[in-house]
Tab-separated table of N, CA and C in Angstrom:
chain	number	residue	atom	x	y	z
A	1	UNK	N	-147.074	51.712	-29.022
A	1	UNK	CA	-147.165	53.111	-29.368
A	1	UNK	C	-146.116	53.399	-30.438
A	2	UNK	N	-146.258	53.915	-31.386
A	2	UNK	CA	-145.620	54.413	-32.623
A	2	UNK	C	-144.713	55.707	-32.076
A	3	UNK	N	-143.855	55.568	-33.204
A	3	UNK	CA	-142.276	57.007	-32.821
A	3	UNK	C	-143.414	58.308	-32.823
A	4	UNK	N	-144.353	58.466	-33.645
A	4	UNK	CA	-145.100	59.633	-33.696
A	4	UNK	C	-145.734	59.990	-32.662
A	5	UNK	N	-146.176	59.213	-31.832
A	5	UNK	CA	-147.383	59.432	-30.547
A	5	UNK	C	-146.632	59.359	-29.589
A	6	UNK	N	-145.214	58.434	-29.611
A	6	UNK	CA	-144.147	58.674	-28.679
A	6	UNK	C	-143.426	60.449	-28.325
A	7	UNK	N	-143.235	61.221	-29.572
A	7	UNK	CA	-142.532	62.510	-29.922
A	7	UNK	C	-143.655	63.262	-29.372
A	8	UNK	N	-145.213	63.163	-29.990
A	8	UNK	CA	-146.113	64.025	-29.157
A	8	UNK	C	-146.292	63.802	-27.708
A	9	UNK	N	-146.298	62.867	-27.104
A	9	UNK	CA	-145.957	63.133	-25.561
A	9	UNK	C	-145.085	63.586	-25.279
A	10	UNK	N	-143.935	63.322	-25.951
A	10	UNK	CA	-142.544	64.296	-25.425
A	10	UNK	C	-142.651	65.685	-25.660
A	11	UNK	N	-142.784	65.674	-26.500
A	11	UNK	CA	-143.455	67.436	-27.028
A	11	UNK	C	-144.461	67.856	-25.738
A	12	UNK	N	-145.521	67.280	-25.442
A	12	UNK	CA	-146.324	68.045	-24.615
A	12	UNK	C	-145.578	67.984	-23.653
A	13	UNK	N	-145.244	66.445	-22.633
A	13	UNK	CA	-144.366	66.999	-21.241
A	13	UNK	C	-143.346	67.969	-21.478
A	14	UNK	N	-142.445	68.153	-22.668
A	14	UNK	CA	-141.311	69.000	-22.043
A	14	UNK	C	-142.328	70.695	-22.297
A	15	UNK	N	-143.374	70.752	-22.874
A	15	UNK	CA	-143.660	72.211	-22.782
A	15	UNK	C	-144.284	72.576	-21.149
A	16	UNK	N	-145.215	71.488	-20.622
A	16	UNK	CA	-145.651	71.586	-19.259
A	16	UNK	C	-144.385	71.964	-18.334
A	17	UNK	N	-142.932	71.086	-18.797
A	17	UNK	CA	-141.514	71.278	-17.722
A	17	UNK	C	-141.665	72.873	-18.060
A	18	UNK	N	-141.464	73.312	-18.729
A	18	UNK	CA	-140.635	74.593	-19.587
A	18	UNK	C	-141.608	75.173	-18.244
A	19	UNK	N	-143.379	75.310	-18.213
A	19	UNK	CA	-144.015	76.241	-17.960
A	19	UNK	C	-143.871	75.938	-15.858
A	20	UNK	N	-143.204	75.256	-15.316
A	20	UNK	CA	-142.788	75.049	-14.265
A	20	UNK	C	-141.603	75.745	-13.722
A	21	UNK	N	-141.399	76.159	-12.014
A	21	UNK	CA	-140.810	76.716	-12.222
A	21	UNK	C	-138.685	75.819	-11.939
A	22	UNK	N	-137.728	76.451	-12.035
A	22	UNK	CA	-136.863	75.678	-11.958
A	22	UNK	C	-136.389	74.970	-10.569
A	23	UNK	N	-137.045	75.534	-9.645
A	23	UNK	CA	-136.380	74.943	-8.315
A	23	UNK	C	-137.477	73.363	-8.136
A	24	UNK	N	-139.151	73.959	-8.692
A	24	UNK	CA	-139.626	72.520	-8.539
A	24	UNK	C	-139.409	71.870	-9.579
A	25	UNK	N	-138.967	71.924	-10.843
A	25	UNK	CA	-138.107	70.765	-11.542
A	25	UNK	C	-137.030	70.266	-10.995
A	26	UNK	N	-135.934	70.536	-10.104
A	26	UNK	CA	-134.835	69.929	-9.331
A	26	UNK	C	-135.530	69.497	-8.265
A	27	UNK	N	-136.493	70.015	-7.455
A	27	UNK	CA	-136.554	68.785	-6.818
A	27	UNK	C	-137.512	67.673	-7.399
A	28	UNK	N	-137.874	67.900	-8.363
A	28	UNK	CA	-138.779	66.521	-8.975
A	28	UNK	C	-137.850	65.109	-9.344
A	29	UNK	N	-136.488	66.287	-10.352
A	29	UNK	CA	-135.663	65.397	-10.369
A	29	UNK	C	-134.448	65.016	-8.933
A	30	UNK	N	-134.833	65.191	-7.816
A	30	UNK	CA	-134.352	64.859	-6.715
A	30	UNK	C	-135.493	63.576	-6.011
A	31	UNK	N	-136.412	63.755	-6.468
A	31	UNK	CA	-137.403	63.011	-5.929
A	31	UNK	C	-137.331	61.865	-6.910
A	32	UNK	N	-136.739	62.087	-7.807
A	32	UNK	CA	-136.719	60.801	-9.074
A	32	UNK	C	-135.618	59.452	-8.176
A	33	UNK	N	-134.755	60.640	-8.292
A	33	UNK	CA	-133.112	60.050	-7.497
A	33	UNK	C	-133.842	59.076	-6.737
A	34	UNK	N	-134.890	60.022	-5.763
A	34	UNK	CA	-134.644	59.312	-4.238
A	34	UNK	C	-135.316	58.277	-4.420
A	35	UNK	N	-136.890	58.014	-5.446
A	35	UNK	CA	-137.361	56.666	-5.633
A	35	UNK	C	-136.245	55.679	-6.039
A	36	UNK	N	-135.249	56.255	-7.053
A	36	UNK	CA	-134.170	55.060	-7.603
A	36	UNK	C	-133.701	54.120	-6.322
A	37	UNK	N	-133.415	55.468	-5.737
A	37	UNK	CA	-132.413	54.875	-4.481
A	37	UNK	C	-133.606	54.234	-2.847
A	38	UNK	N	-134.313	54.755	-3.133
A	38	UNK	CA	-135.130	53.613	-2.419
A	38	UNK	C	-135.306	52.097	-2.993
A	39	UNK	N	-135.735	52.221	-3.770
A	39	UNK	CA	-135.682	50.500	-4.612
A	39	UNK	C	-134.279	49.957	-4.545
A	40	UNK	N	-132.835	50.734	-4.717
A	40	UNK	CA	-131.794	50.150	-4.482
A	40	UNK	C	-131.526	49.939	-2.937
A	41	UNK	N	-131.907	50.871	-1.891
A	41	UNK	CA	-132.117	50.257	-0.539
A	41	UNK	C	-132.158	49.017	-0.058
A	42	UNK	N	-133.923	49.295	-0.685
A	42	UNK	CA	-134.693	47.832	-0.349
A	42	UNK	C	-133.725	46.712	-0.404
A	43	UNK	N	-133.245	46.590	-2.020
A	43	UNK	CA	-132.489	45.440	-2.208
A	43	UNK	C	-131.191	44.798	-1.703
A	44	UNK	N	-130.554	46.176	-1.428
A	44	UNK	CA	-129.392	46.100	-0.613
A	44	UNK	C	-129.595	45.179	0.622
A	45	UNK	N	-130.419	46.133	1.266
A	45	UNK	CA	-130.268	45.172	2.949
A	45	UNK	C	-131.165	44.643	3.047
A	46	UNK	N	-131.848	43.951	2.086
A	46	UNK	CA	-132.676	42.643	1.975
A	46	UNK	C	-131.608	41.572	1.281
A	47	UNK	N	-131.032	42.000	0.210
A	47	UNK	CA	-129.706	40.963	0.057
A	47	UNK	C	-128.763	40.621	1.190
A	48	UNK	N	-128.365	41.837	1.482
A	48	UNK	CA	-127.093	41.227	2.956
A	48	UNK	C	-127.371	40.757	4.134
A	49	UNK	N	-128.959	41.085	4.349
A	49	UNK	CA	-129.497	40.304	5.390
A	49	UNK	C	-130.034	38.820	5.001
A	50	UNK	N	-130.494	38.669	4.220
A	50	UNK	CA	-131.088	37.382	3.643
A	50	UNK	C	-130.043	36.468	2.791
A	51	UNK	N	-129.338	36.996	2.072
A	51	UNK	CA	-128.465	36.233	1.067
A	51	UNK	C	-127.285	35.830	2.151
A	52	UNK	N	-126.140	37.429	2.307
A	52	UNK	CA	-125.125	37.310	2.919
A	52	UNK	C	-124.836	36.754	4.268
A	53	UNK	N	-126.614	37.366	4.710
A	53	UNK	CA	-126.658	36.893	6.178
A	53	UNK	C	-126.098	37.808	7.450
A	54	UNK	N	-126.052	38.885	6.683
A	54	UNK	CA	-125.299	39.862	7.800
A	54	UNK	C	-126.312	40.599	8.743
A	55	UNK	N	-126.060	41.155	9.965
A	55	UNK	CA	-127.027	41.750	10.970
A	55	UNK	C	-127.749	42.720	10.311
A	56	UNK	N	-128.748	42.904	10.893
A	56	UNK	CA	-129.605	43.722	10.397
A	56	UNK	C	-129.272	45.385	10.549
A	57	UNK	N	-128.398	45.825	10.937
A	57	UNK	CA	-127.928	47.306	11.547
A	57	UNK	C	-126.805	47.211	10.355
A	58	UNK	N	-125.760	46.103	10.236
A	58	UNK	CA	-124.857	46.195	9.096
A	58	UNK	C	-125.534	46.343	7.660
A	59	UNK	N	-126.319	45.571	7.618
A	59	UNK	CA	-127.042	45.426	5.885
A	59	UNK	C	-127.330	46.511	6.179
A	60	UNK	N	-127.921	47.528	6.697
A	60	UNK	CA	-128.703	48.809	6.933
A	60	UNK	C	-127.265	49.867	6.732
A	61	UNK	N	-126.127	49.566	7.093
A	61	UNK	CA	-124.864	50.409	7.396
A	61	UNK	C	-124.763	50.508	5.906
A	62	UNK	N	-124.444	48.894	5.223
A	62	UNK	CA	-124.094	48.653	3.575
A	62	UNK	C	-124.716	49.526	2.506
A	63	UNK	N	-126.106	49.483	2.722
A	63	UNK	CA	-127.428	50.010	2.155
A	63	UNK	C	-127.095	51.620	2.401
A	64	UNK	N	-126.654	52.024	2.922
A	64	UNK	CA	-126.688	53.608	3.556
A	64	UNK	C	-125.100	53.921	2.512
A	65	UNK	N	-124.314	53.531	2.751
A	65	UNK	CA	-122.908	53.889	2.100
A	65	UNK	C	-123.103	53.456	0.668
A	66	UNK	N	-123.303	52.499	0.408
A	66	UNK	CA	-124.271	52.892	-0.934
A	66	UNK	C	-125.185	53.614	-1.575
A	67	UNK	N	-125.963	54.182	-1.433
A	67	UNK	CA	-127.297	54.146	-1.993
A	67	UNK	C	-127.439	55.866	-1.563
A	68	UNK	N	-126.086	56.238	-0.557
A	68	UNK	CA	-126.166	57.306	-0.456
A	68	UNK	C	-124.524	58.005	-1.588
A	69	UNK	N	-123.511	57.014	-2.151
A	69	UNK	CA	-122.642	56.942	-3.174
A	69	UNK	C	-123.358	57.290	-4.292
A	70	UNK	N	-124.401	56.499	-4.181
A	70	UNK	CA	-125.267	56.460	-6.050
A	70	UNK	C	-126.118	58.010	-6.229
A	71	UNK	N	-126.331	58.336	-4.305
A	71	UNK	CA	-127.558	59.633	-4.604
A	71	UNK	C	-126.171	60.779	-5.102
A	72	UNK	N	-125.135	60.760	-5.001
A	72	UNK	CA	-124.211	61.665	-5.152
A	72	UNK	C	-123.769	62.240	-6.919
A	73	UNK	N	-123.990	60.210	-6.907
A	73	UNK	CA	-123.398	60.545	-8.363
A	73	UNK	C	-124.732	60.861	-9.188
A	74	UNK	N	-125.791	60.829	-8.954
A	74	UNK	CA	-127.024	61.008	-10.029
A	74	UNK	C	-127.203	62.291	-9.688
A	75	UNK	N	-127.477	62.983	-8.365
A	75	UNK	CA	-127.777	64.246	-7.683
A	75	UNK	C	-126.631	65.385	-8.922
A	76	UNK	N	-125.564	64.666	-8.588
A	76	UNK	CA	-124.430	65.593	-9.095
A	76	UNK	C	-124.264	65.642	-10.491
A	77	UNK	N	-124.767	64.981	-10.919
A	77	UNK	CA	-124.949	64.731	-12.438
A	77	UNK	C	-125.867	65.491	-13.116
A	78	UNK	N	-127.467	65.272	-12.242
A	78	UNK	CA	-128.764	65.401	-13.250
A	78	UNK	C	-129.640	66.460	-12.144
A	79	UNK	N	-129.108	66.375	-11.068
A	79	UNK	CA	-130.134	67.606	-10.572
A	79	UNK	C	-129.090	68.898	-9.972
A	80	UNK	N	-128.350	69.023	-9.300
A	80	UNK	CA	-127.575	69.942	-8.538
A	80	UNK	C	-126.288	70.522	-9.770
A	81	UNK	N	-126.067	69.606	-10.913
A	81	UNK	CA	-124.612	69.931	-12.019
A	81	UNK	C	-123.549	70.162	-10.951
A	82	UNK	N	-123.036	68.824	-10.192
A	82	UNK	CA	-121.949	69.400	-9.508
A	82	UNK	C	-120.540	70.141	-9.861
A	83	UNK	N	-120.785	69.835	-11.025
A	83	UNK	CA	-119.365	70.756	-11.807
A	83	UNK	C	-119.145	71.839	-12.186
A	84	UNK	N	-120.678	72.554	-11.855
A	84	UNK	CA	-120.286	73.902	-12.004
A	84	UNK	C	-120.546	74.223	-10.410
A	85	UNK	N	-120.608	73.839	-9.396
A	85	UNK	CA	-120.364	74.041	-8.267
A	85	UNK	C	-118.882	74.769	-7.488
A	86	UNK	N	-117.733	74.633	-8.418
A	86	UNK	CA	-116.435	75.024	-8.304
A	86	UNK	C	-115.901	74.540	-6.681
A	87	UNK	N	-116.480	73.497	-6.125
A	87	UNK	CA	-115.549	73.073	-5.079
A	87	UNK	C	-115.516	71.438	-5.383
A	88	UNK	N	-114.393	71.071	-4.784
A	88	UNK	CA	-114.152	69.346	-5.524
A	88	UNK	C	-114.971	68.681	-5.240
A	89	UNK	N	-114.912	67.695	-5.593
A	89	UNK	CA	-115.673	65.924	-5.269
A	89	UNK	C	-115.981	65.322	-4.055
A	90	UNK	N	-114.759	65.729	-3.369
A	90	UNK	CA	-114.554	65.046	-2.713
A	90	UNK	C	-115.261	65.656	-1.252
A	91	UNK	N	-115.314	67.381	-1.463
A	91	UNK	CA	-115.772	67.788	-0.463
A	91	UNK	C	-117.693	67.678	-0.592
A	92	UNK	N	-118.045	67.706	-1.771
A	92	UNK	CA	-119.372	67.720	-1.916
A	92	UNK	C	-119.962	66.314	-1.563
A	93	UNK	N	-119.312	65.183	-2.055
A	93	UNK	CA	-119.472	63.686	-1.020
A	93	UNK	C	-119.337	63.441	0.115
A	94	UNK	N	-118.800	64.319	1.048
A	94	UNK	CA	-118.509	64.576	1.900
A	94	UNK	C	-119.415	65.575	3.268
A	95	UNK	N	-119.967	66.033	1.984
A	95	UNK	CA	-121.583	66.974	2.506
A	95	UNK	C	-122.528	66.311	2.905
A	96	UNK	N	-122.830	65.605	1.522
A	96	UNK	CA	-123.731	64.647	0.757
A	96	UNK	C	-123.861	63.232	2.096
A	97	UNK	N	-122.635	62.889	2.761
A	97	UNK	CA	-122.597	61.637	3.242
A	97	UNK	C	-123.425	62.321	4.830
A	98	UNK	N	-122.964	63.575	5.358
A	98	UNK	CA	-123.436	64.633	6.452
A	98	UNK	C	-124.823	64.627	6.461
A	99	UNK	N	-124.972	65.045	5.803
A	99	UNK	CA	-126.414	65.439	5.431
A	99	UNK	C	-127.256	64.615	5.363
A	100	UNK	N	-126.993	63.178	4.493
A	100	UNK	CA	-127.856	61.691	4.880
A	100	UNK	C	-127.521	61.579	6.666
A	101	UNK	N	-126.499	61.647	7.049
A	101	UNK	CA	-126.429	60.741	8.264
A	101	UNK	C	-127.093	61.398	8.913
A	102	UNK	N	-127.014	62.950	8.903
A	102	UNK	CA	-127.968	63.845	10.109
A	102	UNK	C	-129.677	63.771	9.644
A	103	UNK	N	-129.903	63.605	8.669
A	103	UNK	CA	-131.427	63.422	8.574
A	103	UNK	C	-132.060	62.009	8.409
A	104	UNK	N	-130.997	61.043	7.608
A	104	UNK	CA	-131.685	59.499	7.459
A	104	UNK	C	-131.291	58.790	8.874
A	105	UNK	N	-130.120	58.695	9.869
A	105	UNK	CA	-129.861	58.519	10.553
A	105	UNK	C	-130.261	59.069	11.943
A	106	UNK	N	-130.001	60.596	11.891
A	106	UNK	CA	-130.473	60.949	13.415
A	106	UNK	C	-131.611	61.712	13.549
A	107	UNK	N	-131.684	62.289	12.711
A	107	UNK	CA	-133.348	62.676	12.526
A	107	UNK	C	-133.904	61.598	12.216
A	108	UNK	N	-134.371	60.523	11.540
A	108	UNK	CA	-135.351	59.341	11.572
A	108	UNK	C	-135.244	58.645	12.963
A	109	UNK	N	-134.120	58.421	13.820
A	109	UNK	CA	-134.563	57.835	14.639
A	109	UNK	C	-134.686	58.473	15.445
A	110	UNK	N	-134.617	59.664	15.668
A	110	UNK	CA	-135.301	60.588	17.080
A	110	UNK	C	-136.699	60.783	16.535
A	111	UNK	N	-137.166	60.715	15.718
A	111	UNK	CA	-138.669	60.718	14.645
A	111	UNK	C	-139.542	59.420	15.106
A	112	UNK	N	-138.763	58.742	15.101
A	112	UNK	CA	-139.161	57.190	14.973
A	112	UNK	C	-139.554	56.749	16.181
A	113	UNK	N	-138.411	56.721	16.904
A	113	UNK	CA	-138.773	56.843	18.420
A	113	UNK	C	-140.029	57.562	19.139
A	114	UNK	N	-139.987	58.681	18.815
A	114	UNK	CA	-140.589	59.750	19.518
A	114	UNK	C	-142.109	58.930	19.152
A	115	UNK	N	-142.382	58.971	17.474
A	115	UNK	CA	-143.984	58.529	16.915
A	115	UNK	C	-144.124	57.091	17.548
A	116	UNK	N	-143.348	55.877	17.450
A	116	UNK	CA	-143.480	54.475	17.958
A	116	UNK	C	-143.485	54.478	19.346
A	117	UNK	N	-142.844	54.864	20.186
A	117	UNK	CA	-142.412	54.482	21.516
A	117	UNK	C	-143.566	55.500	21.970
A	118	UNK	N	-143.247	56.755	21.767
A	118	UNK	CA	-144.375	57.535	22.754
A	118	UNK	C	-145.496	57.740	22.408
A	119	UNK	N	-146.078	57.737	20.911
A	119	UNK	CA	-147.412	58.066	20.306
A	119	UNK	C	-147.788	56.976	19.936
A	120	UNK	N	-147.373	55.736	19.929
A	120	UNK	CA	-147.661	54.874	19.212
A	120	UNK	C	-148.265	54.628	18.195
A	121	UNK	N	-147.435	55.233	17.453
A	121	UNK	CA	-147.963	55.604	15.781
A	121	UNK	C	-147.307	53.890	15.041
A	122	UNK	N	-148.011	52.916	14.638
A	122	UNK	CA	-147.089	51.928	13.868
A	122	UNK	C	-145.976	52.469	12.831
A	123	UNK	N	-144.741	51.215	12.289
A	123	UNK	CA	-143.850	52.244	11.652
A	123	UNK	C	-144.188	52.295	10.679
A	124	UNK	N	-145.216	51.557	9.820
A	124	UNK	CA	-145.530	52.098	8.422
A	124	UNK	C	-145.676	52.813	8.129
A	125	UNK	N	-146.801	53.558	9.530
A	125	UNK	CA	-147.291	55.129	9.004
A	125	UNK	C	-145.848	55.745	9.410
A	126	UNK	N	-145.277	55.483	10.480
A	126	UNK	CA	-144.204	56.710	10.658
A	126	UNK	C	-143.030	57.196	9.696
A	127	UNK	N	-142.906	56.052	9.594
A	127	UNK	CA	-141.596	56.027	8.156
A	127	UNK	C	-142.036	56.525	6.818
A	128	UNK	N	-143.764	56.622	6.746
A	128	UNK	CA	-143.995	57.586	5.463
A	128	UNK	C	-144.337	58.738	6.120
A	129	UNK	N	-144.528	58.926	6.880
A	129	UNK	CA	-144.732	60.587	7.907
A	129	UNK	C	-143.383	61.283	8.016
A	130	UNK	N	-142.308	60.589	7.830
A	130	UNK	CA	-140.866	60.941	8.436
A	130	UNK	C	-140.265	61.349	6.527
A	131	UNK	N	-140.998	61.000	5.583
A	131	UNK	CA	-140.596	61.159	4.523
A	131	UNK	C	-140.903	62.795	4.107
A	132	UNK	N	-142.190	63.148	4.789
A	132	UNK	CA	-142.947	64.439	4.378
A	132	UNK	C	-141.438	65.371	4.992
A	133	UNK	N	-140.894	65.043	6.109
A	133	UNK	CA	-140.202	65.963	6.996
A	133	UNK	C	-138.665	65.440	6.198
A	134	UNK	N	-138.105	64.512	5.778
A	134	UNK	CA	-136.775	63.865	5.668
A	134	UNK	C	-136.857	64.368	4.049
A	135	UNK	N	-137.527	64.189	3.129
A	135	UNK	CA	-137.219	64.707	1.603
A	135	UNK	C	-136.999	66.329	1.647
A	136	UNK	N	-137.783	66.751	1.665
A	136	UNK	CA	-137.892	68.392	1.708
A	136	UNK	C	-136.364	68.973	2.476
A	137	UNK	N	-136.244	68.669	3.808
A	137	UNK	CA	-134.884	68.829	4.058
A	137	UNK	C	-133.713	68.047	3.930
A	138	UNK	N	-133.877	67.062	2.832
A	138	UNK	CA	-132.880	66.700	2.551
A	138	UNK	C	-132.711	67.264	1.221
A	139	UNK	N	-133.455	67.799	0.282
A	139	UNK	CA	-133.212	68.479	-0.559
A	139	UNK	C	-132.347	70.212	-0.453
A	140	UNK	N	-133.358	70.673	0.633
A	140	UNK	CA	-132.908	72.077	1.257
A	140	UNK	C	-131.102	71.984	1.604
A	141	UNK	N	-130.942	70.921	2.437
A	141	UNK	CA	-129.331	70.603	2.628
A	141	UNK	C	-128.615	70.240	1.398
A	142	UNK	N	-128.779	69.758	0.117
A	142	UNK	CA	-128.389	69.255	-0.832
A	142	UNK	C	-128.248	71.117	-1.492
A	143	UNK	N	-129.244	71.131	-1.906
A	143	UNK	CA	-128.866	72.532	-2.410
A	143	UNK	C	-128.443	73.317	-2.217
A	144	UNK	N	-128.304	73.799	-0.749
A	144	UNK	CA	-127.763	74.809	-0.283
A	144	UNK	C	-126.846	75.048	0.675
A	145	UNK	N	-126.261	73.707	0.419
A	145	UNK	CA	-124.911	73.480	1.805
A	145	UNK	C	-123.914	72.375	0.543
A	146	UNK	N	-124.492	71.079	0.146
A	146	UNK	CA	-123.680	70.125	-0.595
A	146	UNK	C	-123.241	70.786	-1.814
A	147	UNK	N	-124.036	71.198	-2.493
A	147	UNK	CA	-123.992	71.503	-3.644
A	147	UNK	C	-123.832	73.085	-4.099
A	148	UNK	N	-123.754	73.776	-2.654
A	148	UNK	CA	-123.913	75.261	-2.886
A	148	UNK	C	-123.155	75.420	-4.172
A	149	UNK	N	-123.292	76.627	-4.706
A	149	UNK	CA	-121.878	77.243	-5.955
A	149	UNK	C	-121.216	78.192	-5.024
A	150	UNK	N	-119.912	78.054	-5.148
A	150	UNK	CA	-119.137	79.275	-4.772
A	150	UNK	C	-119.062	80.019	-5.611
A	151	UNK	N	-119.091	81.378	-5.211
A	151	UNK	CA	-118.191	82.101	-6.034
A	151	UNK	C	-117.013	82.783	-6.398
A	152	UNK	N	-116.539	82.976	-7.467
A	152	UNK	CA	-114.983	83.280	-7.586
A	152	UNK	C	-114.935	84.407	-6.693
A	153	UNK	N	-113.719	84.549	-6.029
A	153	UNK	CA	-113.311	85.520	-5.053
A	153	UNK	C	-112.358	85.996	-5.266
A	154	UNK	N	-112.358	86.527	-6.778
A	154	UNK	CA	-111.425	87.762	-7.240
A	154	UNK	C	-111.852	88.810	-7.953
């Protein structure tokens, strides 16, 4: 494809963005994040289980403190602008790490459980059933608890 036919697709997608509204462009680009960071998952605790050789709950621990580091720094970068948020780094990673553990952690496996053990739903389907319920509020918590903006209070 030539620079010319390259610029007219860009031209048309960014007029379709423009005519969208702004909360579903952040989460599109939240949903971008989260494919990144699924593919970096995968690899994670398929490396530390297979390469390193580590248990399967640790590669899963590794994979999580990662991959939930990387959703912070892209989230905070390209969808949420954590810098105009006016509270530090350290507390919004700190949200960010909350917020995975209460929905990727204890919400998936009270999810998981509940569909496998009692409905016997297999986990393929459940773990993409648990996505419909785990993205949406993990975005809702990202925006409006991690990333809230304060405002000046003078």
């Amino acid at each position: 494809m030539h620079t010319g036919a390259k610029n007219g697709l860009r031209a048309k997608a960014q007029k379709l963005l423009e005519k969208l509204p702004p909360p579903l462009i952040q989460f599109l680009k939240f949903g971008m994040v989260g494919a990144v960071n699924t593919i970096l998952s995968y690899l994670i605790t398929n490396t530390c289980y297979y390469a390193l050789h580590l248990h399967e709950q640790i590669s899963n621990f590794v994979s999580f403190l990662i991959t939930v580091l990387v959703s912070f720094l892209l989230n905070s970068r390209f969808v949420f602008r954590q810098e105009e948020s006016r509270q530090p780094w350290y507390q919004a990673l700190a949200k960010v790490y909350a917020s995975y553990a209460l929905t990727e952690l204890v919400l998936m496996g009270l999810l998981l459980f509940i569909q496998e053990r009692l409905l016997g739903i297999p986990h393929f389907i459940a773990t993409f059933l648990n996505l419909c319920v785990t993205v949406p509020l993990n975005f809702l918590l990202n925006k409006f608890w991690a990333y809230r903006k304060h405002r000046d209070k003078s």
